[in-house]
CSV table of C-alpha atoms and ligand atoms in Angstrom, one decimal:
chain,number,residue,atom,x,y,z
G,45,MET,CA,-18.9,-60.1,31.3
G,46,ASP,CA,-20.1,-60.0,35.1
G,47,LYS,CA,-23.6,-61.6,35.9
G,48,PRO,CA,-26.4,-58.3,36.6
G,49,TYR,CA,-26.6,-57.7,40.7
G,50,VAL,CA,-30.8,-57.4,40.6
G,51,ASN,CA,-32.6,-58.3,38.2
G,52,HIS,CA,-35.9,-57.8,36.6
G,53,PRO,CA,-39.3,-57.6,37.8
G,54,ILE,CA,-41.4,-58.9,35.9
G,55,THR,CA,-44.1,-60.1,38.0
G,56,ASN,CA,-47.2,-58.1,38.5
G,57,THR,CA,-47.2,-56.6,34.6
G,58,LYS,CA,-49.9,-56.3,32.3
G,59,SER,CA,-48.6,-57.8,29.1
G,60,ARG,CA,-50.0,-56.7,25.2
G,61,PRO,CA,-48.8,-57.7,22.1
G,62,THR,CA,-47.5,-54.1,20.8
G,63,THR,CA,-47.8,-52.8,16.2
G,64,ALA,CA,-44.8,-53.9,16.3
G,65,GLY,CA,-45.4,-57.1,17.2
G,66,LEU,CA,-43.8,-57.6,20.2
G,67,VAL,CA,-44.9,-58.3,23.5
G,68,PRO,CA,-44.4,-55.3,26.5
G,69,ILE,CA,-43.8,-56.9,29.2
G,70,ASN,CA,-46.5,-54.0,30.9
G,71,PHE,CA,-48.5,-51.1,29.7
G,72,GLY,CA,-48.6,-48.4,31.3
G,73,GLN,CA,-48.3,-49.3,34.3
G,74,ARG,CA,-49.3,-46.9,36.7
G,75,VAL,CA,-47.0,-45.5,39.7
G,76,ASN,CA,-46.5,-42.7,42.0
G,77,VAL,CA,-43.2,-42.0,41.3
G,78,LEU,CA,-41.1,-43.0,38.6
G,79,ILE,CA,-37.3,-42.0,38.7
G,80,ILE,CA,-34.6,-42.3,35.3
G,81,GLY,CA,-31.7,-43.6,37.0
G,82,GLY,CA,-31.0,-46.3,39.0
G,83,GLY,CA,-27.4,-45.0,40.4
G,84,PRO,CA,-26.9,-43.6,44.8
G,85,ALA,CA,-29.0,-40.6,43.9
G,86,GLY,CA,-32.6,-42.2,41.8
G,87,THR,CA,-32.3,-46.1,44.3
G,88,ALA,CA,-31.7,-43.9,47.3
G,89,ALA,CA,-35.0,-41.4,46.2
G,90,ALA,CA,-37.1,-45.4,45.7
G,91,ILE,CA,-35.8,-45.9,49.0
G,92,ALA,CA,-37.1,-43.2,50.9
G,93,LEU,CA,-40.5,-43.3,48.4
G,94,ALA,CA,-41.5,-47.1,49.1
G,95,LYS,CA,-40.7,-46.6,52.6
G,96,THR,CA,-43.4,-43.8,53.1
G,97,GLY,CA,-45.8,-45.9,50.7
G,98,GLN,CA,-45.6,-44.5,47.3
G,99,THR,CA,-45.7,-46.7,44.4
G,100,VAL,CA,-41.8,-46.5,42.1
G,101,ALA,CA,-40.4,-47.3,39.4
G,102,VAL,CA,-36.6,-46.9,38.8
G,103,LEU,CA,-35.7,-47.1,34.9
G,104,GLU,CA,-31.4,-48.0,34.9
G,105,ARG,CA,-29.9,-48.4,31.9
G,106,SER,CA,-26.8,-50.5,32.8
G,107,ARG,CA,-26.7,-53.8,34.5
G,108,TYR,CA,-23.9,-52.4,36.9
G,109,GLU,CA,-21.9,-54.8,35.4
G,110,THR,CA,-19.5,-52.3,34.1
G,111,THR,CA,-16.3,-50.2,35.4
G,112,ARG,CA,-18.1,-47.1,37.4
G,113,VAL,CA,-15.8,-43.9,39.0
G,114,GLY,CA,-16.5,-42.7,42.1
G,115,GLU,CA,-14.3,-44.0,45.2
G,116,THR,CA,-14.5,-42.7,48.3
G,117,LEU,CA,-16.9,-42.2,50.4
G,118,ALA,CA,-17.0,-39.6,52.6
G,119,PRO,CA,-17.5,-40.6,56.7
G,120,ALA,CA,-20.5,-38.1,56.6
G,121,ALA,CA,-22.5,-40.7,54.5
G,122,ARG,CA,-23.2,-42.9,57.4
G,123,VAL,CA,-25.7,-40.9,58.6
G,124,LEU,CA,-27.5,-41.4,55.1
G,125,LEU,CA,-27.5,-44.9,54.6
G,126,SER,CA,-28.5,-45.3,57.7
G,127,GLU,CA,-32.0,-43.5,57.3
G,128,LEU,CA,-32.4,-45.3,54.3
G,129,GLY,CA,-31.6,-48.8,56.4
G,130,VAL,CA,-28.6,-50.3,54.3
G,131,TRP,CA,-25.8,-49.2,57.1
G,132,GLU,CA,-25.5,-52.3,58.2
G,133,ARG,CA,-26.1,-54.5,54.8
G,134,PHE,CA,-23.4,-51.7,54.0
G,135,HIS,CA,-20.9,-52.9,56.5
G,136,ILE,CA,-20.5,-56.2,55.4
G,137,ASP,CA,-20.9,-55.5,52.2
G,138,GLY,CA,-16.3,-55.4,51.7
G,139,HIS,CA,-15.6,-51.9,51.0
G,140,LEU,CA,-12.7,-51.0,52.4
G,141,PRO,CA,-12.8,-48.4,55.4
G,142,SER,CA,-10.1,-45.7,55.0
G,143,PRO,CA,-8.5,-43.8,57.8
G,144,GLY,CA,-7.8,-40.6,56.2
G,145,ILE,CA,-6.6,-38.2,53.2
G,146,ILE,CA,-2.9,-38.0,52.4
G,147,SER,CA,-2.0,-34.6,50.1
G,148,ALA,CA,0.8,-33.0,48.5
G,149,TRP,CA,-1.4,-29.8,48.1
G,150,GLY,CA,0.9,-26.4,47.9
G,151,SER,CA,3.8,-27.9,48.6
G,152,GLU,CA,5.8,-31.3,48.0
G,153,GLU,CA,5.3,-32.5,51.5
G,154,LEU,CA,2.6,-35.0,52.6
G,155,TYR,CA,-0.1,-33.2,54.9
G,156,GLU,CA,-2.6,-35.9,56.5
G,157,ASN,CA,-6.0,-35.2,57.5
G,158,ASP,CA,-6.8,-38.2,59.7
G,159,PHE,CA,-10.3,-39.2,60.1
G,160,ILE,CA,-9.6,-40.6,63.9
G,161,PHE,CA,-11.5,-37.1,65.3
G,162,ASN,CA,-14.8,-37.4,62.5
G,163,PRO,CA,-17.1,-38.2,64.8
G,164,TYR,CA,-19.1,-40.3,61.6
G,165,GLY,CA,-15.5,-42.5,62.3
G,166,CYS,CA,-13.3,-43.3,59.0
G,167,GLY,CA,-14.2,-42.9,55.0
G,168,TRP,CA,-15.6,-45.4,52.9
G,169,HIS,CA,-13.5,-46.3,49.4
G,170,LEU,CA,-16.3,-48.6,47.2
G,171,ASP,CA,-16.6,-51.0,45.1
G,172,ARG,CA,-18.7,-48.6,42.9
G,173,ARG,CA,-20.4,-51.5,41.2
G,174,ARG,CA,-21.4,-53.7,44.2
G,175,PHE,CA,-21.9,-50.6,46.1
G,176,ASP,CA,-25.3,-48.7,43.7
G,177,ALA,CA,-26.0,-52.5,43.4
G,178,MET,CA,-26.5,-53.0,46.3
G,179,LEU,CA,-28.5,-49.8,46.7
G,180,ALA,CA,-30.8,-51.1,43.8
G,181,LEU,CA,-31.7,-54.3,46.0
G,182,ALA,CA,-32.9,-52.7,48.6
G,183,ALA,CA,-34.9,-50.2,46.9
G,184,LYS,CA,-36.1,-53.7,45.7
G,185,GLU,CA,-37.0,-54.9,48.5
G,186,VAL,CA,-38.9,-52.0,49.8
G,187,GLY,CA,-41.1,-52.7,47.0
G,188,ALA,CA,-40.2,-50.5,44.2
G,189,SER,CA,-39.4,-51.8,41.1
G,190,VAL,CA,-36.1,-51.4,39.6
G,191,TYR,CA,-36.0,-52.0,35.9
G,192,LEU,CA,-32.9,-52.9,34.4
G,193,SER,CA,-31.0,-52.6,30.9
G,194,THR,CA,-33.9,-50.3,30.2
G,195,ARG,CA,-33.4,-47.6,27.9
G,196,VAL,CA,-36.4,-44.4,27.6
G,197,VAL,CA,-37.5,-43.9,24.3
G,198,THR,CA,-40.5,-40.5,25.3
G,199,CYS,CA,-41.6,-38.8,27.8
G,200,THR,CA,-44.2,-36.3,28.1
G,201,GLN,CA,-45.8,-34.2,30.0
G,202,GLN,CA,-49.8,-34.5,30.6
G,203,PRO,CA,-51.8,-31.3,30.3
G,204,SER,CA,-52.9,-33.0,34.2
G,205,GLY,CA,-49.3,-32.8,35.4
G,206,CYS,CA,-49.0,-36.6,34.5
G,207,TRP,CA,-46.4,-38.3,33.1
G,208,TRP,CA,-46.6,-40.9,29.7
G,209,ILE,CA,-42.8,-42.7,29.6
G,210,GLU,CA,-42.0,-45.2,26.8
G,211,ALA,CA,-39.1,-47.4,26.8
G,212,LEU,CA,-37.1,-50.1,26.1
G,213,CYS,CA,-36.9,-52.7,28.5
G,214,ASP,CA,-33.5,-55.9,26.9
G,215,GLY,CA,-35.6,-54.3,24.1
G,216,LEU,CA,-39.6,-54.7,25.3
G,217,PRO,CA,-40.8,-51.8,24.8
G,218,ILE,CA,-42.6,-50.6,28.8
G,219,SER,CA,-44.5,-48.1,29.6
G,220,PHE,CA,-46.1,-46.2,32.6
G,221,GLN,CA,-48.3,-43.5,34.0
G,222,ALA,CA,-46.2,-41.7,37.0
G,223,ASP,CA,-47.6,-38.0,38.8
G,224,PHE,CA,-44.6,-37.5,39.5
G,225,LEU,CA,-41.3,-37.2,37.9
G,226,VAL,CA,-37.4,-37.6,38.9
G,227,GLU,CA,-34.6,-37.5,36.6
G,228,ALA,CA,-31.3,-38.6,38.7
G,229,THR,CA,-29.4,-40.0,35.1
G,230,GLY,CA,-26.0,-38.5,36.5
G,231,ARG,CA,-24.2,-36.3,34.0
G,232,THR,CA,-25.9,-37.0,31.1
G,233,SER,CA,-26.6,-34.7,28.7
G,234,SER,CA,-29.6,-33.8,28.7
G,235,LEU,CA,-32.6,-34.5,31.0
G,236,ALA,CA,-36.1,-36.7,29.2
G,237,GLY,CA,-38.5,-34.6,31.0
G,238,LYS,CA,-37.1,-31.2,30.7
G,239,PRO,CA,-34.9,-31.5,26.9
G,240,ALA,CA,-34.5,-27.4,27.4
G,241,THR,CA,-33.0,-27.2,30.9
G,242,LYS,CA,-29.7,-25.8,30.5
G,243,ARG,CA,-26.4,-26.4,32.2
G,244,MET,CA,-24.0,-23.4,33.4
G,245,ILE,CA,-20.6,-25.1,33.5
G,246,TYR,CA,-18.0,-23.8,35.2
G,247,ASP,CA,-14.6,-25.7,34.3
G,248,LYS,CA,-12.9,-27.7,31.9
G,249,LEU,CA,-12.2,-30.7,34.4
G,250,VAL,CA,-12.1,-33.7,33.1
G,251,GLY,CA,-10.7,-37.4,34.1
G,252,VAL,CA,-7.8,-39.4,32.9
G,253,ILE,CA,-8.7,-42.4,34.8
G,254,LYS,CA,-7.0,-46.0,35.3
G,255,PHE,CA,-7.3,-49.0,37.6
G,256,LEU,CA,-4.7,-50.6,38.9
G,257,THR,CA,-3.7,-54.0,40.3
G,258,ILE,CA,-1.8,-53.9,43.5
G,259,ASN,CA,1.7,-56.1,43.1
G,260,SER,CA,2.5,-54.8,47.0
G,261,PRO,CA,1.3,-55.9,50.4
G,262,ILE,CA,2.7,-52.3,51.6
G,263,LEU,CA,0.5,-50.2,49.5
G,264,ALA,CA,-2.6,-52.7,49.8
G,265,CYS,CA,-2.6,-51.9,53.9
G,266,ASP,CA,-2.5,-48.1,53.3
G,267,CYS,CA,-5.9,-47.4,52.5
G,268,ARG,CA,-5.8,-43.5,52.6
G,269,THR,CA,-7.1,-41.5,49.6
G,270,LEU,CA,-4.0,-39.7,48.2
G,271,VAL,CA,-3.5,-36.5,45.8
G,272,GLU,CA,-0.9,-35.0,44.6
G,273,ALA,CA,-1.1,-31.4,43.0
G,274,SER,CA,0.6,-30.6,39.7
G,275,ASN,CA,1.4,-28.0,37.3
G,276,GLU,CA,-1.0,-28.9,34.9
G,277,GLY,CA,-3.7,-30.7,37.2
G,278,TRP,CA,-3.9,-32.8,40.1
G,279,TRP,CA,-3.8,-36.6,41.2
G,280,TYR,CA,-6.3,-39.1,43.4
G,281,SER,CA,-5.2,-42.5,44.2
G,282,ALA,CA,-7.3,-44.9,46.6
G,283,VAL,CA,-6.9,-48.7,47.3
G,284,LEU,CA,-10.2,-50.3,46.3
G,285,PRO,CA,-11.7,-53.7,47.5
G,286,ASN,CA,-10.6,-56.3,44.9
G,287,ASN,CA,-6.5,-55.8,45.4
G,288,ASN,CA,-7.3,-52.6,42.5
G,289,LEU,CA,-5.8,-49.1,43.1
G,290,VAL,CA,-7.8,-46.3,41.3
G,291,VAL,CA,-5.8,-43.9,39.9
G,292,ALA,CA,-6.8,-40.7,38.4
G,293,TYR,CA,-4.9,-37.5,36.9
G,294,MET,CA,-7.2,-35.1,36.9
G,295,THR,CA,-6.7,-31.7,34.4
G,296,ASP,CA,-9.0,-29.5,31.8
G,297,THR,CA,-10.0,-30.7,28.1
G,298,ASP,CA,-7.7,-28.6,26.4
G,299,LEU,CA,-5.1,-29.7,28.5
G,300,LEU,CA,-4.9,-33.2,26.8
G,301,PRO,CA,-2.8,-34.3,24.7
G,302,ARG,CA,-3.7,-34.4,20.7
G,303,LYS,CA,-5.3,-37.8,19.2
G,304,SER,CA,-1.5,-38.2,17.7
G,305,ILE,CA,0.1,-38.2,21.0
G,306,PRO,CA,-0.8,-42.3,23.5
G,307,LEU,CA,-3.3,-41.5,26.2
G,308,ALA,CA,-0.2,-44.0,27.8
G,309,ASP,CA,2.8,-42.2,27.2
G,310,PHE,CA,1.2,-38.3,28.0
G,311,TRP,CA,0.2,-40.2,31.4
G,312,GLN,CA,3.4,-41.7,31.9
G,313,GLU,CA,5.1,-38.6,31.4
G,314,CYS,CA,2.5,-36.7,33.9
G,315,HIS,CA,2.7,-39.0,36.8
G,316,GLY,CA,6.9,-38.9,36.1
G,317,LYS,CA,6.0,-35.3,38.0
G,318,VAL,CA,3.9,-37.1,41.0
G,319,PRO,CA,7.1,-38.8,43.1
G,320,HIS,CA,4.2,-40.0,45.3
G,321,THR,CA,1.7,-41.1,43.3
G,322,GLN,CA,4.6,-43.0,41.1
G,323,ALA,CA,5.9,-44.6,43.9
G,324,ARG,CA,2.3,-46.3,44.2
G,325,VAL,CA,1.7,-47.0,41.1
G,326,GLU,CA,4.9,-48.4,40.5
G,327,SER,CA,3.8,-51.0,43.3
G,328,CYS,CA,0.9,-51.7,40.2
G,329,LEU,CA,0.4,-54.0,37.1
G,330,TRP,CA,-0.6,-52.7,34.6
G,331,ASN,CA,-2.9,-54.1,33.3
G,332,SER,CA,-6.1,-51.8,32.2
G,333,SER,CA,-7.6,-49.7,29.5
G,334,PHE,CA,-8.0,-45.5,30.1
G,335,HIS,CA,-11.3,-44.2,31.1
G,336,THR,CA,-11.7,-40.7,30.6
G,337,VAL,CA,-15.0,-39.1,32.1
G,338,ALA,CA,-16.0,-35.2,32.3
G,339,ALA,CA,-15.3,-34.4,35.7
G,340,PHE,CA,-16.3,-30.1,35.6
G,341,SER,CA,-19.0,-28.3,37.9
G,342,TYR,CA,-22.4,-27.5,37.0
G,343,ARG,CA,-25.6,-26.2,37.9
G,344,ARG,CA,-28.9,-26.8,35.8
G,345,ASN,CA,-31.3,-24.4,35.5
G,346,CYS,CA,-34.2,-26.3,36.2
G,347,VAL,CA,-33.8,-28.7,38.9
G,348,ALA,CA,-37.7,-28.8,39.9
G,349,ASP,CA,-41.3,-28.0,38.3
G,350,ASN,CA,-44.8,-29.4,38.0
G,351,GLN,CA,-44.5,-32.6,39.1
G,352,TRP,CA,-41.0,-33.2,37.6
G,353,LEU,CA,-37.5,-33.2,40.0
G,354,ALA,CA,-33.7,-33.5,39.0
G,355,ILE,CA,-32.2,-34.7,41.8
G,356,GLY,CA,-27.7,-36.0,41.9
G,357,ASP,CA,-25.2,-35.1,39.3
G,358,ALA,CA,-28.8,-34.2,37.1
G,359,ALA,CA,-29.4,-31.4,38.7
G,360,SER,CA,-25.9,-30.6,39.7
G,361,ALA,CA,-21.9,-31.8,39.7
G,362,PHE,CA,-18.9,-31.1,42.1
G,363,ASP,CA,-15.1,-31.8,41.6
G,364,PRO,CA,-14.6,-34.8,42.7
G,365,LEU,CA,-11.6,-33.3,44.7
G,366,SER,CA,-14.9,-32.1,47.3
G,367,SER,CA,-15.3,-36.1,47.5
G,368,GLN,CA,-18.9,-35.3,48.3
G,369,GLY,CA,-20.4,-36.4,45.0
G,370,ILE,CA,-21.7,-39.7,47.1
G,371,TYR,CA,-22.5,-37.7,49.7
G,372,LYS,CA,-24.7,-35.8,47.9
G,373,ALA,CA,-26.0,-38.0,45.2
G,374,LEU,CA,-28.1,-39.4,48.8
G,375,GLN,CA,-29.1,-36.6,50.2
G,376,SER,CA,-30.6,-35.3,47.2
G,377,GLY,CA,-32.7,-38.7,46.7
G,378,ILE,CA,-33.6,-38.5,50.2
G,379,ALA,CA,-34.5,-34.6,50.4
G,380,ALA,CA,-36.4,-35.7,46.4
G,381,ALA,CA,-39.1,-38.1,48.9
G,382,ARG,CA,-39.7,-35.0,50.8
G,383,VAL,CA,-40.5,-32.6,48.2
G,384,ILE,CA,-42.3,-34.7,46.6
G,385,LYS,CA,-44.6,-35.7,49.8
G,386,ALA,CA,-45.3,-32.1,50.6
G,387,SER,CA,-45.8,-31.1,46.9
G,388,GLN,CA,-48.7,-33.0,47.1
G,389,SER,CA,-50.2,-30.6,50.0
G,390,ASN,CA,-48.3,-26.9,49.0
G,391,CYS,CA,-48.3,-28.0,45.3
G,392,GLN,CA,-45.4,-25.1,44.3
G,393,ALA,CA,-43.4,-24.4,47.7
G,394,SER,CA,-41.9,-27.3,48.1
G,395,LEU,CA,-40.5,-27.0,44.9
G,396,LYS,CA,-39.8,-23.6,44.7
G,397,GLU,CA,-37.3,-24.2,48.5
G,398,TYR,CA,-35.6,-27.6,47.3
G,399,ALA,CA,-34.6,-25.5,44.0
G,400,ALA,CA,-33.2,-22.5,46.3
G,401,HIS,CA,-31.7,-25.4,48.2
G,402,VAL,CA,-29.5,-27.0,45.7
G,403,GLU,CA,-28.3,-22.8,44.0
G,404,LYS,CA,-27.8,-22.0,47.7
G,405,SER,CA,-25.1,-25.7,47.7
G,406,PHE,CA,-24.1,-24.8,44.6
G,407,ALA,CA,-22.6,-21.2,45.9
G,408,GLU,CA,-21.2,-22.4,49.1
G,409,TYR,CA,-19.4,-24.8,46.3
G,410,LEU,CA,-17.9,-22.5,44.8
G,411,GLN,CA,-16.5,-20.9,47.4
G,412,MET,CA,-14.8,-24.2,49.0
G,413,TRP,CA,-13.7,-25.4,45.3
G,414,ALA,CA,-11.9,-20.9,44.5
G,415,ALA,CA,-10.5,-21.5,48.0
G,416,TYR,CA,-8.8,-25.1,48.1
G,417,TYR,CA,-7.7,-24.9,44.6
G,418,ASN,CA,-6.1,-21.0,46.0
G,419,ARG,CA,-4.1,-23.5,48.3
G,420,GLU,CA,-2.0,-24.3,45.1
G,421,ARG,CA,0.9,-21.3,44.6
G,422,ARG,CA,3.6,-23.3,43.2
G,423,TRP,CA,2.8,-22.6,39.3
G,424,SER,CA,2.1,-19.3,38.8
G,425,ASP,CA,2.1,-19.3,35.4
G,426,SER,CA,0.3,-22.8,34.6
G,427,VAL,CA,-3.1,-22.6,32.9
G,428,PHE,CA,-4.9,-24.8,34.4
G,429,TRP,CA,-3.9,-23.1,38.3
G,430,GLN,CA,-4.7,-19.4,36.7
G,431,ARG,CA,-8.4,-20.5,36.2
G,432,ARG,CA,-8.6,-21.9,39.3
G,433,GLN,CA,-7.8,-19.4,41.7
G,434,THR,CA,-11.3,-16.4,41.6
G,435,VAL,CA,-14.3,-18.2,42.0
G,436,PRO,CA,-16.1,-18.7,39.6
G,437,ALA,CA,-19.4,-15.8,38.5
G,438,LYS,CA,-22.5,-17.6,39.3
C,201,FAD,C1,-13.3,-39.1,38.0
C,201,FAD,C2,-14.6,-38.8,38.8
C,201,FAD,C3,-14.0,-39.0,40.2
C,201,FAD,C4,-15.0,-39.1,41.1
C,201,FAD,N1,-14.7,-39.1,42.5
C,201,FAD,C5,-15.9,-39.4,43.7
C,201,FAD,C6,-15.2,-39.7,45.3
C,201,FAD,O1,-14.1,-40.4,45.5
C,201,FAD,N2,-16.5,-39.9,45.5
C,201,FAD,C7,-17.7,-38.9,45.5
C,201,FAD,O2,-17.9,-38.7,46.6
C,201,FAD,N3,-18.1,-38.8,44.7
C,201,FAD,C8,-17.1,-39.0,43.6
C,201,FAD,N4,-17.2,-38.6,42.0
C,201,FAD,C9,-18.5,-38.4,42.2
C,201,FAD,C10,-19.8,-39.2,42.2
C,201,FAD,O3,-19.1,-40.0,41.0
C,201,FAD,C11,-20.7,-38.6,41.1
C,201,FAD,O4,-21.3,-37.1,41.8
C,201,FAD,C12,-21.9,-39.7,41.7
C,201,FAD,O5,-22.1,-41.2,41.6
C,201,FAD,C13,-23.4,-38.9,41.2
C,201,FAD,O6,-24.4,-40.1,41.9
C,201,FAD,P1,-25.8,-39.8,40.6
C,201,FAD,O7,-27.0,-41.4,41.4
C,201,FAD,O8,-26.2,-38.0,40.6
C,201,FAD,O9,-25.6,-39.8,39.8
C,201,FAD,P2,-24.3,-41.6,38.9
C,201,FAD,O10,-24.0,-41.9,39.8
C,201,FAD,O11,-23.8,-41.4,37.2
C,201,FAD,O12,-25.8,-42.7,38.4
C,201,FAD,C14,-26.8,-42.2,37.0
C,201,FAD,C15,-27.5,-43.3,36.6
C,201,FAD,O13,-28.3,-43.6,36.1
C,201,FAD,C16,-27.8,-44.1,35.1
C,201,FAD,N5,-28.6,-43.6,33.7
C,201,FAD,C17,-28.4,-42.3,33.2
C,201,FAD,N6,-29.0,-42.3,32.1
C,201,FAD,C18,-30.0,-42.5,31.7
C,201,FAD,C19,-30.7,-42.5,30.8
C,201,FAD,N7,-31.4,-42.1,30.1
C,201,FAD,N8,-31.5,-43.9,31.1
C,201,FAD,C20,-31.9,-45.3,32.4
C,201,FAD,N9,-31.0,-44.6,33.4
C,201,FAD,C21,-30.1,-44.3,32.8
C,201,FAD,C22,-26.6,-44.7,34.6
C,201,FAD,O14,-26.5,-45.4,34.4
C,201,FAD,C23,-26.8,-44.2,36.7
C,201,FAD,O15,-26.7,-45.6,37.0
C,201,FAD,C24,-16.9,-38.8,41.2
C,201,FAD,C25,-17.1,-38.1,39.9
C,201,FAD,C26,-15.9,-38.5,38.8
C,201,FAD,C27,-15.7,-37.8,37.5
C-alpha cells in the first residue's frame, strides 16, 4: 500500500479518557466550519475558508491511498487553482498537459477539439490521488486541520444551529463543535447532517473502468482524451501520468451483463465495436482489475439550510461526458467560502442564492447534456441512446 500523503494533525488537541477506555485525540474542538469529505470540493472550501481566517477542520475517510476516478481537468480550472494559490505547485506536480479531445461521436470519423484556441491553455490528465492529496496538504498549510482515515459516527444540530460531530479517526474517537457544517462527500448516498435530503436521479449511467500500462511510445505521447460512441454506450480513454491509460466503458446499469457473464468477456466484446479505443487498448498491458462506478446525473432537493451546505458532487453530479465534475467541485468549494461568510451577516439570503444557483446550473447542464447526446443518431433502436434523446423533466 502506498504511503498516505497527509499526516494527522494531532497537535493542539485535548486528550480525555472516554468511557470506552480509548483516549480521544481531541474532544469537542471548536471550529467555525467542519467539512466532511476531502475531495476537490471539500479541500477547495477549506483553503478558501482558512485564508479568510476561519477555523476549519476537514474529515476525510481515506488516506488518498486507493484509486480515484475522474482524470481530465478542464483548461479553465487554471483560474480556480490560481485563486486557491496552488497553481504553481499543481504545475510542477507531474500531471500531463492535454492538447485536446478527439471524438468519434455521430460518425465513426474522428473529430478533433483542440485546446489551442482556449484562452486558458491546455487541459490536464491527472494523477487523481496526487491531485486530491495536494489540495488537502495545501489546506493544512493555510491552517485547516485535516483528519485522514476519519469516519463520522454522529452528527447532530443543536437548537442554537451549531453542530456536534463525533467521529473515529483511525479508530480513536474525536469530536467537534462547529458553527457551520459543509458536506463534500461526493456521490455518497446519504448526508450526515441532512439524512432526509433526496437525490433526483436522471439516468442509470455506470462506468466500467480499467487502468492499463502503456506498452507503446506512440500512445504514451498522445495525451488527447479519446471519446468514442458505441451501440449501447460510449468509451473514453486518456493517457495518465506514470505510463497508465485509463479506459472506461460508460453504459446503463441495466445494460451490464448478468453476474454469470465475466466482466472481462463483456468488456472485450464491447471494445471490439470501437476501433479507435481498441487500437489504444491493444497498445497496453492488461494488468489491473475492473472498477465499476456509478456515474448517473442527479441533484439534491436541498443543498443549503440553516448553517449547512452540500457542495461538489454531494450537491449535484454531472455525466463524465461533460468533463466538468472537478471544475464544478473546485468552484463550489470556493463559492461555499463566500456563502458562509455572507451568511454570518445576512443569515438565509446567501444560502438561498446558493441553492438557486445550483438548481439553475443543473438545468443548464441538462440542456447541454441532451444536445450532446442528440448528436449521436447512428443507433436509433438502441435503448441507451433512445433514453438520451430528450431533455429529462426537471
Ligand atoms: C467514471 C467517472 C469519470 C469521471 N471523469 C471526470 C473527468 O474526466 N473530469 C472531471 O472533471 N470529472 C470527472 N468525473 C467527476 C469527478 O470525479 C467528480 O465530479 C469530482 O470528483 C467531485 O468532487 P467532490 O469533491 O465533490 O467529490 P469526490 O471527489 O467524490 O470527493 C469526496 C471525498 O469525500 C470523502 N468521503 C466520502 N464520504 C465520506 C464520509 N462519510 N466521511 C469522510 N469522508 C468522506 C471521499 O473519500 C472523497 O475523498 C468523473 C466521474 C466518474 C464517475
